[in-house]
mmCIF file of C-alpha atoms and ligand atoms in Angstrom:
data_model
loop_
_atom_site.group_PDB
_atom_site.id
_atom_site.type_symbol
_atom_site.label_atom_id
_atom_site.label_comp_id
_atom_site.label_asym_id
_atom_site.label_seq_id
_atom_site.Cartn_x
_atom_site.Cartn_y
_atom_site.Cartn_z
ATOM 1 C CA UNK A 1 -10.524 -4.902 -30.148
ATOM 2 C CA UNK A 2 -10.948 -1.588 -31.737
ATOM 3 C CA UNK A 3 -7.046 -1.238 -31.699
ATOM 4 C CA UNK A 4 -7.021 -0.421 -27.107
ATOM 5 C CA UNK A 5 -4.234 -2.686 -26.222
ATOM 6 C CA UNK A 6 -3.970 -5.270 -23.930
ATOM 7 C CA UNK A 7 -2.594 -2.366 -21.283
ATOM 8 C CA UNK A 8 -5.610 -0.049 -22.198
ATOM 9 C CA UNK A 9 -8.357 -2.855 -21.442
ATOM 10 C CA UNK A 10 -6.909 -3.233 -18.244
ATOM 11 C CA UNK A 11 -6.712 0.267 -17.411
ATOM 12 C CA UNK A 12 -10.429 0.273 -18.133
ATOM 13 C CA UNK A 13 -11.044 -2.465 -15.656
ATOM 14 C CA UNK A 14 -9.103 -0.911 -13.120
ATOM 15 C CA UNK A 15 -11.368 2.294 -13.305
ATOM 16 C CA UNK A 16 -14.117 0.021 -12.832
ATOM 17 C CA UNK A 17 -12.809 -1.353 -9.652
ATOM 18 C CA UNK A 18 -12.338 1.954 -8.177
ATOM 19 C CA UNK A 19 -8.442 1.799 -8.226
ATOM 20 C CA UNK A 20 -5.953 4.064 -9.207
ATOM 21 C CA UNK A 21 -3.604 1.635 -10.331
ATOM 22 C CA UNK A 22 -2.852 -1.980 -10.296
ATOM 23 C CA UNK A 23 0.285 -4.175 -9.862
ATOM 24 C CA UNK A 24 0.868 -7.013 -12.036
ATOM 25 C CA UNK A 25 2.930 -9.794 -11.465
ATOM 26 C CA UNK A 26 4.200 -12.047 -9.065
ATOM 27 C CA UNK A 27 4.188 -11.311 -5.291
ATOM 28 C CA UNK A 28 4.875 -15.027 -4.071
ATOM 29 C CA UNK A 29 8.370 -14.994 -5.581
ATOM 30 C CA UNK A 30 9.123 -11.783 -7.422
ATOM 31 C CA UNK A 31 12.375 -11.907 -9.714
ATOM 32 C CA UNK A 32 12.325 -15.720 -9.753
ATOM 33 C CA UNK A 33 8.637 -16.523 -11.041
ATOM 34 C CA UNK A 34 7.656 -19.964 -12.457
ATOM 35 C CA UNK A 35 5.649 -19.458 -16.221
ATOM 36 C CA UNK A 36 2.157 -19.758 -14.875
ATOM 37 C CA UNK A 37 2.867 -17.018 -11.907
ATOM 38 C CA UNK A 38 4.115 -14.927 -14.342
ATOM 39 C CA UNK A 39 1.907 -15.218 -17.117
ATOM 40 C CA UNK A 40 -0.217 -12.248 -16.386
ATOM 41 C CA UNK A 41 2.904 -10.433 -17.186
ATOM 42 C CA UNK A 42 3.725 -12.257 -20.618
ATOM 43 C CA UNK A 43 0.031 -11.406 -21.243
ATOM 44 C CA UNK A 44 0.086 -7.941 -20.669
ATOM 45 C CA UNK A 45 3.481 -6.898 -22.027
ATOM 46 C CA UNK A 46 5.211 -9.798 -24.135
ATOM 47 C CA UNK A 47 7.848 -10.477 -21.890
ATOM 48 C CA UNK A 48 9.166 -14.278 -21.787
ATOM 49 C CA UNK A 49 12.057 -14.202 -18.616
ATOM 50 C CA UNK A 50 11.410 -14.799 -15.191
ATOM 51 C CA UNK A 51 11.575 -11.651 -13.271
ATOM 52 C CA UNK A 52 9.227 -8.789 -14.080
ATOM 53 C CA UNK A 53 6.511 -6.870 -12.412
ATOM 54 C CA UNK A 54 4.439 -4.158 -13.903
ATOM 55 C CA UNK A 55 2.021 -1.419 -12.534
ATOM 56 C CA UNK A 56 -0.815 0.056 -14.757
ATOM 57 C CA UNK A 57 -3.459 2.626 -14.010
ATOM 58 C CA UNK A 58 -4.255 5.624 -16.055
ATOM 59 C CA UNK A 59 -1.396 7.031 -18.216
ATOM 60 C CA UNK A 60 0.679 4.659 -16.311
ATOM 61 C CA UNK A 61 2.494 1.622 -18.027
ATOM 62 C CA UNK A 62 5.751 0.655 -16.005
ATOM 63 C CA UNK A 63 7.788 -1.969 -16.294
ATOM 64 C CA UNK A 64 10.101 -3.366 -13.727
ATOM 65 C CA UNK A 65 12.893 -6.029 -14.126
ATOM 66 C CA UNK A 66 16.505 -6.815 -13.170
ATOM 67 C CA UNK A 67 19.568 -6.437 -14.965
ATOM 68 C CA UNK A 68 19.432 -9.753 -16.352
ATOM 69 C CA UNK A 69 16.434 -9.354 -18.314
ATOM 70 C CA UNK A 70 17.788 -5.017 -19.674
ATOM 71 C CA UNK A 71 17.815 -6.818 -23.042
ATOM 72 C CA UNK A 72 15.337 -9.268 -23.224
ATOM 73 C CA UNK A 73 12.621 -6.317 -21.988
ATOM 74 C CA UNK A 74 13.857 -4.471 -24.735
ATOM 75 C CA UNK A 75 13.163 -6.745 -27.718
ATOM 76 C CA UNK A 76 9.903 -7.762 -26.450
ATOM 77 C CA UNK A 77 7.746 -5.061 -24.563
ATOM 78 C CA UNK A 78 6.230 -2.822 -26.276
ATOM 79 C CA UNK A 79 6.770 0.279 -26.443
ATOM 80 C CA UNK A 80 3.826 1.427 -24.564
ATOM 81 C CA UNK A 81 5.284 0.835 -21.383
ATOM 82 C CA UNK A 82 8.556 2.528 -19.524
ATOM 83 C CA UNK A 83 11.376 -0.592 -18.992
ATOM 84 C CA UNK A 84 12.769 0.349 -16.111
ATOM 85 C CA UNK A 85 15.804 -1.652 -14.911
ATOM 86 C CA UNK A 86 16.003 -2.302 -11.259
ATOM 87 C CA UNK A 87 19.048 -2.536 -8.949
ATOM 88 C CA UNK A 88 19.206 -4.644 -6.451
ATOM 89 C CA UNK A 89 15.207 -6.319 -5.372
ATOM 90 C CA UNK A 90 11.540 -5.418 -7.611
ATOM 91 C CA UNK A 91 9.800 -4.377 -4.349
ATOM 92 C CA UNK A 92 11.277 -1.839 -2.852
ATOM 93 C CA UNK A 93 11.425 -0.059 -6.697
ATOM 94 C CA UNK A 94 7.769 -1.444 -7.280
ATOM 95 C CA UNK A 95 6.834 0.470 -3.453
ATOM 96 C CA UNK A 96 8.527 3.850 -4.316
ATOM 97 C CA UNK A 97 6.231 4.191 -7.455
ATOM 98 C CA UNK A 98 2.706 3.093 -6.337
ATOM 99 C CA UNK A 99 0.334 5.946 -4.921
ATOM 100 C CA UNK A 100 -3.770 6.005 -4.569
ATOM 101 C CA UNK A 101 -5.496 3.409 -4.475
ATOM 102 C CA UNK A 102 -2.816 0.690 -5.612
ATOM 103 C CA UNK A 103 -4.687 -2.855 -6.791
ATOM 104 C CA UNK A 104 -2.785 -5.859 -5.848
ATOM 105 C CA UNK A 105 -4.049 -9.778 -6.830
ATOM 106 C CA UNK A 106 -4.481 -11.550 -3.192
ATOM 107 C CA UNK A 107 -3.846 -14.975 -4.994
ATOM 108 C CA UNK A 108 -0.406 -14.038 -6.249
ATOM 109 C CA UNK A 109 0.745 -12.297 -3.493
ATOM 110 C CA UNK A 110 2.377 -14.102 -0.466
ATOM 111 C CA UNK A 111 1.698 -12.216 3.303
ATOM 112 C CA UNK A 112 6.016 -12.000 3.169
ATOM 113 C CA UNK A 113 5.949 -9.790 0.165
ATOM 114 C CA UNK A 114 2.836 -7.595 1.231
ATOM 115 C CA UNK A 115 4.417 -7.391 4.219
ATOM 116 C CA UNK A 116 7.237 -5.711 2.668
ATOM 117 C CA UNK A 117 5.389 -3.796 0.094
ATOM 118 C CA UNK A 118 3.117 -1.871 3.297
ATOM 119 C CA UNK A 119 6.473 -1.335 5.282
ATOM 120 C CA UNK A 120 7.666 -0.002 1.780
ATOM 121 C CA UNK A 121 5.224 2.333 0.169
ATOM 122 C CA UNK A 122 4.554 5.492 1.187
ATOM 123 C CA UNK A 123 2.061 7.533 2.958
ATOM 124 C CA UNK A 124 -0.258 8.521 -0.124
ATOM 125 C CA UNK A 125 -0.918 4.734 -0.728
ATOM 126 C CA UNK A 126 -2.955 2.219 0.337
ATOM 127 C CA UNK A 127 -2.910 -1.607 -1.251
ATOM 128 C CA UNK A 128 -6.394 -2.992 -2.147
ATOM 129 C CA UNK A 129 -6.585 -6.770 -2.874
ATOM 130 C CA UNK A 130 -7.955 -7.867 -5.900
ATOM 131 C CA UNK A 131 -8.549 -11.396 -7.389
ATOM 132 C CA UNK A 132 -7.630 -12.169 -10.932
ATOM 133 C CA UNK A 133 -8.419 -8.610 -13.087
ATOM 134 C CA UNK A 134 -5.789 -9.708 -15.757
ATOM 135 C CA UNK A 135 -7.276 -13.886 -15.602
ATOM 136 C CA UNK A 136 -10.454 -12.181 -16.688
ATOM 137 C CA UNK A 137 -9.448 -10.477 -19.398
ATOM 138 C CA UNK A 138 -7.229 -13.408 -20.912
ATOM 139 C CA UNK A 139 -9.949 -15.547 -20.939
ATOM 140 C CA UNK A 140 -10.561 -13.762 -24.465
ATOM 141 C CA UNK A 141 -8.020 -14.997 -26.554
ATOM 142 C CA UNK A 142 -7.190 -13.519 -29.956
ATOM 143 C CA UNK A 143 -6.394 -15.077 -33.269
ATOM 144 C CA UNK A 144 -2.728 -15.324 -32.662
ATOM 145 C CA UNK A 145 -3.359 -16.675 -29.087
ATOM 146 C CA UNK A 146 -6.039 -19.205 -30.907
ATOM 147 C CA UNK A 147 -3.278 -19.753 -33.436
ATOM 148 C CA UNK A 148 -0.639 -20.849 -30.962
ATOM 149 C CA UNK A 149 -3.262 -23.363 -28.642
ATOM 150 C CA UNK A 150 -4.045 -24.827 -32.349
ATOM 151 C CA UNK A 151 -0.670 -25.699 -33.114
ATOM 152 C CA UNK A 152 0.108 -27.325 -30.050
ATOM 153 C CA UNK A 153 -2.916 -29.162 -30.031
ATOM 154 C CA UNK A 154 -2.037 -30.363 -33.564
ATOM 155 C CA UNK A 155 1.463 -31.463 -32.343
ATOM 156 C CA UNK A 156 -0.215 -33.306 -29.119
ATOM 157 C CA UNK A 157 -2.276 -34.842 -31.940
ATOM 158 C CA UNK A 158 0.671 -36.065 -33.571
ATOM 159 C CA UNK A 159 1.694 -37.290 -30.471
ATOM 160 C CA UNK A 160 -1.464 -39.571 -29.361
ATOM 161 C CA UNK A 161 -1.094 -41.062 -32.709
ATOM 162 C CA UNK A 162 2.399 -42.159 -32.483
ATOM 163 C CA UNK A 163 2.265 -43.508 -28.703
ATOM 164 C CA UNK A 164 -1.050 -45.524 -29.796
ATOM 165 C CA UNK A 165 1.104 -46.758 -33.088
ATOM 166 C CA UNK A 166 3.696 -48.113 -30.732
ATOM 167 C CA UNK A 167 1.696 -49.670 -28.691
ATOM 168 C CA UNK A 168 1.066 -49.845 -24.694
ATOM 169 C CA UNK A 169 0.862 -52.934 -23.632
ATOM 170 C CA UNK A 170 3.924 -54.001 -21.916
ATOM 171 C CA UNK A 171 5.339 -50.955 -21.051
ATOM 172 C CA UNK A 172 5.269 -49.285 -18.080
ATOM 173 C CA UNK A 173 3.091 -45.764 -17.650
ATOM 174 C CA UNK A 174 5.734 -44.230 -16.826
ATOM 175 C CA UNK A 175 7.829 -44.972 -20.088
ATOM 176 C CA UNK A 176 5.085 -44.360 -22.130
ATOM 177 C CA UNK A 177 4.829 -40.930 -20.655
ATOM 178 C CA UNK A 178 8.641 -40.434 -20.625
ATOM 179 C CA UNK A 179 8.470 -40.957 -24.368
ATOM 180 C CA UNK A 180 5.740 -38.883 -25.453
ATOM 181 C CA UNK A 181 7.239 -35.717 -23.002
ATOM 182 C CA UNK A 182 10.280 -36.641 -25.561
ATOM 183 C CA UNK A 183 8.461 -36.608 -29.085
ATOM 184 C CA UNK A 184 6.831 -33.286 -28.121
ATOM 185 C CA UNK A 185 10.560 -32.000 -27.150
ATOM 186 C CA UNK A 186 11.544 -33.233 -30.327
ATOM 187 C CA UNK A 187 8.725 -30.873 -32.440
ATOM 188 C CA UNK A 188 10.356 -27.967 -31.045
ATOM 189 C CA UNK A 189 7.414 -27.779 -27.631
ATOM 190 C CA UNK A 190 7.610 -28.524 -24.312
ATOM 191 C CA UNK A 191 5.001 -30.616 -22.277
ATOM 192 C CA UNK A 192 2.488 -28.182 -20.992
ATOM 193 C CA UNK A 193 2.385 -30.613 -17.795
ATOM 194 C CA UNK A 194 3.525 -33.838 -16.747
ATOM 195 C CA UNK A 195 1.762 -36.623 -19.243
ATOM 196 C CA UNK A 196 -1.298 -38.244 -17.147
ATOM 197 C CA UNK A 197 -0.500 -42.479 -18.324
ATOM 198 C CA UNK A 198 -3.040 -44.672 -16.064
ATOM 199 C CA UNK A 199 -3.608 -48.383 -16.865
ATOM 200 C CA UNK A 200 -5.989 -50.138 -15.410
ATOM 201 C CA UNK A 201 -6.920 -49.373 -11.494
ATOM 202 C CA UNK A 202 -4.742 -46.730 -11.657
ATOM 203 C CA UNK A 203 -6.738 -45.303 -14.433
ATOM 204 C CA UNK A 204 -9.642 -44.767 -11.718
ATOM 205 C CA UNK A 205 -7.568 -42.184 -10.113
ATOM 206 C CA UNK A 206 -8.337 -39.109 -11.838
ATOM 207 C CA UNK A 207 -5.088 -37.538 -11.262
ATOM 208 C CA UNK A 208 -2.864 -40.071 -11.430
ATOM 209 C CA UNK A 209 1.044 -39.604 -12.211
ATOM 210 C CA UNK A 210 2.535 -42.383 -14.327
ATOM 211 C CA UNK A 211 3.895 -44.830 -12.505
ATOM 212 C CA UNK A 212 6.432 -47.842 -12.690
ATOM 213 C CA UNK A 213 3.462 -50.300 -13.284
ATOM 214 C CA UNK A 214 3.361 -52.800 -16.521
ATOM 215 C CA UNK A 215 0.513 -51.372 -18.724
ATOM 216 C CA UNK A 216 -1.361 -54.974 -18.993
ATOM 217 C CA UNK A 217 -2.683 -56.687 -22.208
ATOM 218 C CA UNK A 218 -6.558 -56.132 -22.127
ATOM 219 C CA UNK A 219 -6.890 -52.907 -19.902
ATOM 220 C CA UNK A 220 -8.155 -49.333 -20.200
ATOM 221 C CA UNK A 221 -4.881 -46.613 -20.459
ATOM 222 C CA UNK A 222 -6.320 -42.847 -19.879
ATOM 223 C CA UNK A 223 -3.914 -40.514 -21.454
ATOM 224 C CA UNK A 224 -3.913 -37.055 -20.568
ATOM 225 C CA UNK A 225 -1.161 -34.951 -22.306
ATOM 226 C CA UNK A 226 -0.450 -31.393 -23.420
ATOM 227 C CA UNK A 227 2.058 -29.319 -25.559
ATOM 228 C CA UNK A 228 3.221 -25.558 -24.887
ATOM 229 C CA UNK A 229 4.489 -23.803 -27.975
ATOM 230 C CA UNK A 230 5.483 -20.077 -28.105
ATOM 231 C CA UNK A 231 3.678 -20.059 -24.538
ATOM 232 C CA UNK A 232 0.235 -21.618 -25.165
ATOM 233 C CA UNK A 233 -0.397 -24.767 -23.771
ATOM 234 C CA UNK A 234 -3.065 -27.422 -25.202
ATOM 235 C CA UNK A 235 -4.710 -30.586 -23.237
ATOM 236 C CA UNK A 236 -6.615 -33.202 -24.047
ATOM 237 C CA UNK A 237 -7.209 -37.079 -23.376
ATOM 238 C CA UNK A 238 -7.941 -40.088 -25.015
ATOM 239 C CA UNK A 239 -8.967 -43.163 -23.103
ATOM 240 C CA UNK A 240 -7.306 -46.759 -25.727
ATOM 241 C CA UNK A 241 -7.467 -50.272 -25.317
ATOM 242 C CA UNK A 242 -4.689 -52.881 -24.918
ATOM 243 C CA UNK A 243 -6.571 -55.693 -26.262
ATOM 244 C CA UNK A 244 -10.576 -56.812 -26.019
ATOM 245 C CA UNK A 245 -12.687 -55.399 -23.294
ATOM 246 C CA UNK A 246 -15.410 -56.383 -20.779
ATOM 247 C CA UNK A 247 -18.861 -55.338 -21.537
ATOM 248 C CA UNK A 248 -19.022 -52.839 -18.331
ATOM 249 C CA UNK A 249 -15.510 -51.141 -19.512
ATOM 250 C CA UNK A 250 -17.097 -51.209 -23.282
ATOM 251 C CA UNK A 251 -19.991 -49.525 -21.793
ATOM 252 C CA UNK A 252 -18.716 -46.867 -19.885
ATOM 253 C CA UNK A 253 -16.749 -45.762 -22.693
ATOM 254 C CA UNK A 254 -19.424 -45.015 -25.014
ATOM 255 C CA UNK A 255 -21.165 -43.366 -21.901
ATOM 256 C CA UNK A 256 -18.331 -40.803 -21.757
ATOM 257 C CA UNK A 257 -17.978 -40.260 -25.018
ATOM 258 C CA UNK A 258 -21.531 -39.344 -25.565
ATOM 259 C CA UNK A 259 -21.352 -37.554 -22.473
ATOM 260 C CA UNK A 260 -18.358 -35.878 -23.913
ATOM 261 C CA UNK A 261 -20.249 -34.741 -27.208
ATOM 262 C CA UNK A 262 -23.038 -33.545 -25.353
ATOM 263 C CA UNK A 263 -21.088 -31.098 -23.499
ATOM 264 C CA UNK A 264 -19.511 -30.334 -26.835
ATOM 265 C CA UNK A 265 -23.121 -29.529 -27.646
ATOM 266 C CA UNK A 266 -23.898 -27.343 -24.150
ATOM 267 C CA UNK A 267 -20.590 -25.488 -24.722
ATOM 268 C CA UNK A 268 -21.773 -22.304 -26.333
ATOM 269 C CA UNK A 269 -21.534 -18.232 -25.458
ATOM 270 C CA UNK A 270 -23.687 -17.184 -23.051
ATOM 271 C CA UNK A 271 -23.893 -20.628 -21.392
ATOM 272 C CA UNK A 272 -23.098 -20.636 -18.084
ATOM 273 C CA UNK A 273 -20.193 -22.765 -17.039
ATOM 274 C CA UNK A 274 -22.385 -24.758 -14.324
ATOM 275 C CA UNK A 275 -25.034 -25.547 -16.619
ATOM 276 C CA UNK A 276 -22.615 -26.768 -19.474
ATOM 277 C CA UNK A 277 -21.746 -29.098 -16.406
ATOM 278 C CA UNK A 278 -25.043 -30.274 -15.505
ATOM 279 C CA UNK A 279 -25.285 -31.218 -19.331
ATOM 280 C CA UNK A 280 -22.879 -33.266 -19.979
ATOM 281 C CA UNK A 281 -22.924 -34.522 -16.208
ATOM 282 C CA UNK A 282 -26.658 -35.863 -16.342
ATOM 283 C CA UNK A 283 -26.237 -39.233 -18.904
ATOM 284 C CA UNK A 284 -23.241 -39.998 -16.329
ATOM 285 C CA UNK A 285 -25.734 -39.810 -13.509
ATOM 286 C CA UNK A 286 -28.549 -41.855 -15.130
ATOM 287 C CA UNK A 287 -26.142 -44.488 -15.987
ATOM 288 C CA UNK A 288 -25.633 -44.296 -12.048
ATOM 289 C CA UNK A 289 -21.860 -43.279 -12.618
ATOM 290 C CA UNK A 290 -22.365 -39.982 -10.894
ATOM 291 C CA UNK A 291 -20.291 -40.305 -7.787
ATOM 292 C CA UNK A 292 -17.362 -42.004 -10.251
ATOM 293 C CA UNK A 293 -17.223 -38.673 -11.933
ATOM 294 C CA UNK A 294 -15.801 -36.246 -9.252
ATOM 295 C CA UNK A 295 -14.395 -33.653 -10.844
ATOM 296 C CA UNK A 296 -16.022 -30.725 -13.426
ATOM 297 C CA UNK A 297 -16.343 -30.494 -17.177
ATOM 298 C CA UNK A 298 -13.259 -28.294 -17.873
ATOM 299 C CA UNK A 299 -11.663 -25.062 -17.768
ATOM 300 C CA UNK A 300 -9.977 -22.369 -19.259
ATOM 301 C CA UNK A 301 -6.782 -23.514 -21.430
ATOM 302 C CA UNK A 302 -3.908 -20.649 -22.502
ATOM 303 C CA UNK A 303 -0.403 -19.496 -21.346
ATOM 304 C CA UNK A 304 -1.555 -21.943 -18.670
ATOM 305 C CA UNK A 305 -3.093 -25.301 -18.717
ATOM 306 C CA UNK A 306 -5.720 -24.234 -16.116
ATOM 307 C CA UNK A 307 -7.440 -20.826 -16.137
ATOM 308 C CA UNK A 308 -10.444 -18.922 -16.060
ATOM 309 C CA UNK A 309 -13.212 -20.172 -16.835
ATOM 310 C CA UNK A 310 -14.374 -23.042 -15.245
ATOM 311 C CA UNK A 311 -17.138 -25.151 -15.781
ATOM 312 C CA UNK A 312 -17.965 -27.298 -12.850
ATOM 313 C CA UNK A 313 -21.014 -27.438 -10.094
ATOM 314 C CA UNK A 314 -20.210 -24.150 -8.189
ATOM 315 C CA UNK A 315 -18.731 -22.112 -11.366
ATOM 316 C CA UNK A 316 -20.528 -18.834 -11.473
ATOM 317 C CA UNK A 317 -18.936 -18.019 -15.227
ATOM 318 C CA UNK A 318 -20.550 -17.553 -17.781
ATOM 319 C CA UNK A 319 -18.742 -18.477 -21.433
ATOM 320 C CA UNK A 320 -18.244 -16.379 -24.282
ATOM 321 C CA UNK A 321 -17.086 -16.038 -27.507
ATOM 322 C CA UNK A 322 -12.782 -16.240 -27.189
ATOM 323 C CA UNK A 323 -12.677 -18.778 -24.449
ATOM 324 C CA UNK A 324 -10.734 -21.748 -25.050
ATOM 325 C CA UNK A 325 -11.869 -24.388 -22.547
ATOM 326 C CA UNK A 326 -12.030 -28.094 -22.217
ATOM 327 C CA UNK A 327 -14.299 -30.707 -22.272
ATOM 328 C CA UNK A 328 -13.659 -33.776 -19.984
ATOM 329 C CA UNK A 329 -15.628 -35.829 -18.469
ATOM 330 C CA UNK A 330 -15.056 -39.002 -17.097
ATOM 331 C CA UNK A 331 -16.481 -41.929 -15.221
ATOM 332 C CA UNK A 332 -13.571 -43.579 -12.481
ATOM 333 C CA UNK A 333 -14.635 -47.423 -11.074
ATOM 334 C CA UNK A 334 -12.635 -47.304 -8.111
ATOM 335 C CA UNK A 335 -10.345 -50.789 -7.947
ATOM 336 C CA UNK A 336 -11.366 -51.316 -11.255
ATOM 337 C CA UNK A 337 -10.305 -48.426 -14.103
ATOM 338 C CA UNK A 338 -11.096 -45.334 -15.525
ATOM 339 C CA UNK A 339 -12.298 -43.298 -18.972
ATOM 340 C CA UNK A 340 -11.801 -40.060 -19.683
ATOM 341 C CA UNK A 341 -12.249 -38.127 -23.073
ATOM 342 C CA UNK A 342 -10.604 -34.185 -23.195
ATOM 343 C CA UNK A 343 -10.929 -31.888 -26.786
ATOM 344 C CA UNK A 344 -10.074 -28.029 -25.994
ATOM 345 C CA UNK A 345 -12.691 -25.999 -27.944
ATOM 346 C CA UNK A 346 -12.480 -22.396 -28.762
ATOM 347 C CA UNK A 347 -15.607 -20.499 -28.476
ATOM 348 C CA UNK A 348 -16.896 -18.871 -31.583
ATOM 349 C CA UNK A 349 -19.975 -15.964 -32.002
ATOM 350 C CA UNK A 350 -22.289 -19.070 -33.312
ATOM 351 C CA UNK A 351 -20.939 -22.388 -31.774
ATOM 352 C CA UNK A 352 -17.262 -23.619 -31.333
ATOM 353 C CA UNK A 353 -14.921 -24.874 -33.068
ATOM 354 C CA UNK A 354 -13.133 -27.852 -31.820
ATOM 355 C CA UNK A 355 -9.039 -27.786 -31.740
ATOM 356 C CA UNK A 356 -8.538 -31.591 -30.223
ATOM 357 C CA UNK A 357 -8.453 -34.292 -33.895
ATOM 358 C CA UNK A 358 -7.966 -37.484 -32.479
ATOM 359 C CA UNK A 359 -10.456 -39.482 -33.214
ATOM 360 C CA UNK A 360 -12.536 -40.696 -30.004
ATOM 361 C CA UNK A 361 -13.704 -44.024 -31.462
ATOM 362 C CA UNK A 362 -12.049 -46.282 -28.715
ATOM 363 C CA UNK A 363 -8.216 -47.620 -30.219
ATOM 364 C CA UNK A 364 -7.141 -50.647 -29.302
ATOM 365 C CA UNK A 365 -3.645 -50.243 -29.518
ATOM 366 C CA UNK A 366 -2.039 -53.714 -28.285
HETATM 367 ZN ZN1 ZN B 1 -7.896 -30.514 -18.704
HETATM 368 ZN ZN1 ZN B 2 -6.031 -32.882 -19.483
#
C-alpha cells in the first residue's frame, strides 16, 4: 500500500466523508468491549485488550485507554499514534478532545453513550454518524492478515479430519462439538464461534446450536466450525455421513456441492456480491430447493467471523482483490435434514485462491 498506514488510509476516507475527524471504537460498552466490537481498534492500531478508543483525522492519531492496558498500549501501538492513559471513564477524555466535524459509527454506538458524548463535547463540535468507514477498509486484507486466516483454516482442517476419524454416530452434537472447541484449544487457537453440529432434522435448521441429541447411524451431520489464531478467525463446513444414504439426501448433496463450486467459479474481483449469489443460487432453484436455501452465499471472514462483504440477494458490494469471504450454500428439508458446504477464499488480481482443504467428496464417517 505504497507504505500510508492503516491510520493514513483512514484519514483519507475521512476527508472523503467531509469530516474532520473520526472516533474509533466501541460506543456500546467502552472500556469493557467484546473482540468483534473492538476489532476496528486492533485493526487500526495493534492493540489486543479490551478497553481502547481512538480518534483520527488529519495529523491526528490518539489513543485512549485505562490504566490497565498503560503497558499493553505500549508494546503494541505503534508509534504513530499518542497513548494517552485515561483516569477514571474513555468518554469524558474522548469528548474533551474531539472538535469539527467529529465522525462517529451509528452501529457501534449505543443512544446511552452518545448521549453522554453530546452532553460532553464542547461547543466547536458536532457528532456526524457514520456506518462502518474502518469495516470498509478491512475488507482488504494483507499478506500477514491472509497469513493468519490460512493458518487457522489449516488447523480447522486438522480438526474436521480428526472429528470425522472418530466418528459421529452415537454421540451426541453437542459432544462432538465440545470436543472439537477442545482440539482447536489444544493447537494453541480458540474457536472463532461456537461449533455448528446438526444431525439429522436438526441439520435443516441452518443455525442450529449443538444439542443433547444422539447423532443417529445413517443421517446427514452439517458441521460448521472455525479457529481464531493471533486474531483471525476462519469458517467453513462440511456436511458427512453416518452410514448409507437415501437417494434424495445423496442427491441434494451433490446439488450443493456443485452449487458450491460454481460460486467458487462466480467469486471473482469486480463481481458483485449479489450476482455471485444468483450464481451459485440458480442450480439450487432448478432443482426446486430454492425456498430450502434461505440464507446468502457468504461474507466477509477476518478479526471477525462475519464482516464486510456480503454476498446475498440485497448486497450492493462489489468484491475485490483482498477480500476473504465464504462460500456456503446450502439446501435445508425442513423435518427431514440439511447440507451445507463452506471454503473461505481469498480474492486474488486473477481468480482466488481457496484457504478451506477438506475434501468435499461426501465422508461417511460411521
Ligand atoms: Zn460462514
Ligand atoms: Zn460457517
Amino acid at each position: 500500500m505504497n507504505g500510508a498506514s492503516r491510520a493514513d488510509r483512514l484519514e483519507a476516507l475521512v476527508a472523503e466523508a467531509e469530516l474532520d475527524q473520526l472516533i474509533v471504537g466501541d460506543l456500546v460498552r467502552p472500556g469493557d468491549s467484546g473482540p468483534d466490537a473492538i476489532a476496528n481498534v486492533r485493526w487500526l492500531t495493534g492493540f489486543t485488550g479490551t478497553s481502547a478508543l481512538a480518534v483520527v483525522g488529519p495529523g491526528r492519531r490518539e489513543f485512549l485507554t485505562d490504566f490497565r492496558y498503560t503497558e499493553r498500549a505500549a508494546g503494541e501501538v505503534g508509534g504513530e499514534f499518542e497513548r494517552i492513559t485515561v483516569e477514571g471513564r474513555l468518554i469524558p477524555e474522548l469528548a474533551r478532545r474531539l472538535e469539527g466535524r467529529v465522525g462517529f459509527d451509528d452501529a457501534a454506538t449505543s443512544v446511552h453513550s452518545l448521549t453522554k458524548l453530546t452532553d460532553a463535547i464542547g461547543d466547536n463540535a458536532a457528532l456526524i454518524p457514520t456506518t462502518g468507514l474502518v469495516e470498509r477498509l478491512r475488507r482488504a486484507k494483507d499478506e500477514a492478515e491472509v497469513e493468519a486466516i490460512t493458518a487457522a483454516a489449516r488447523l480447522a482442517d486438522e480438526v474436521f479430519e480428526w472429528v470425522a476419524e472418530r466418528g459421529l454416530a452415537g454421540r451426541t452434537e453437542s459432544e462432538v462439538a465440545q470436543a472439537a472447541e477442545a482440539r482447536m484449544r489444544e493447537h494453541g487457537a480458540q474457536p472463532a464461534f461456537p461449533a455448528i453440529v446438526a444431525a439429522g432434522p436438526n441439520g435443516a435448521l441452518p443455525h442450529a446450536e449443538a444439542s443433547e441429541r444422539e447423532i443417529g447411524p445413517a443421517e446427514l451431520v452439517v458441521i460448521d466450525m472455525g479457529a481464531k489464531l493471533d486474531g483471525y478467525c476462519s469458517d467453513g463446513t462440511r456436511t458427512f455421513a453416518t452410514g448409507e444414504l437415501g437417494e434424495e439426501e445423496l442427491a441434494v448433496y451433490e446439488l450443493v456441492r456443485s452449487a458450491q463450486a460454481i460460486g467458487l467459479e462466480a467469486v471473482r474481483a469486480g463481481v458483485a456480491g449479489a450476482d455471485a449469489d444468483a450464481a451459485s443460487r440458480e442450480p439450487i432453484e432448478a432443482a426446486g430447493h430454492g425456498d430450502h436455501y434461505g440464507h446468502g452465499l457468504g461474507h466477509g471472514v477476518g478479526l471477525e467471523v462475519h464482516e464486510a462483504p456480503r454476498l446475498g440477494k440485497t448486497s450492493e458490494d462489489v468484491l475485490s482483490a483482498g477480500d476473504v469471504v465464504s462460500v456456503e450454500p446450502g439446501v435445508y428439508v425442513p423435518g427431514r435434514f440439511g447440507v451445507r458446504i463452506e471454503d473461505i477464499v481469498v480474492v486474488t488480481d486473477s481468480g482466488i485462491r481457496n484457504l478451506s482443504g477438506t475434501s468435499k467428496d461426501l465422508r461417511v464417517t460411521g
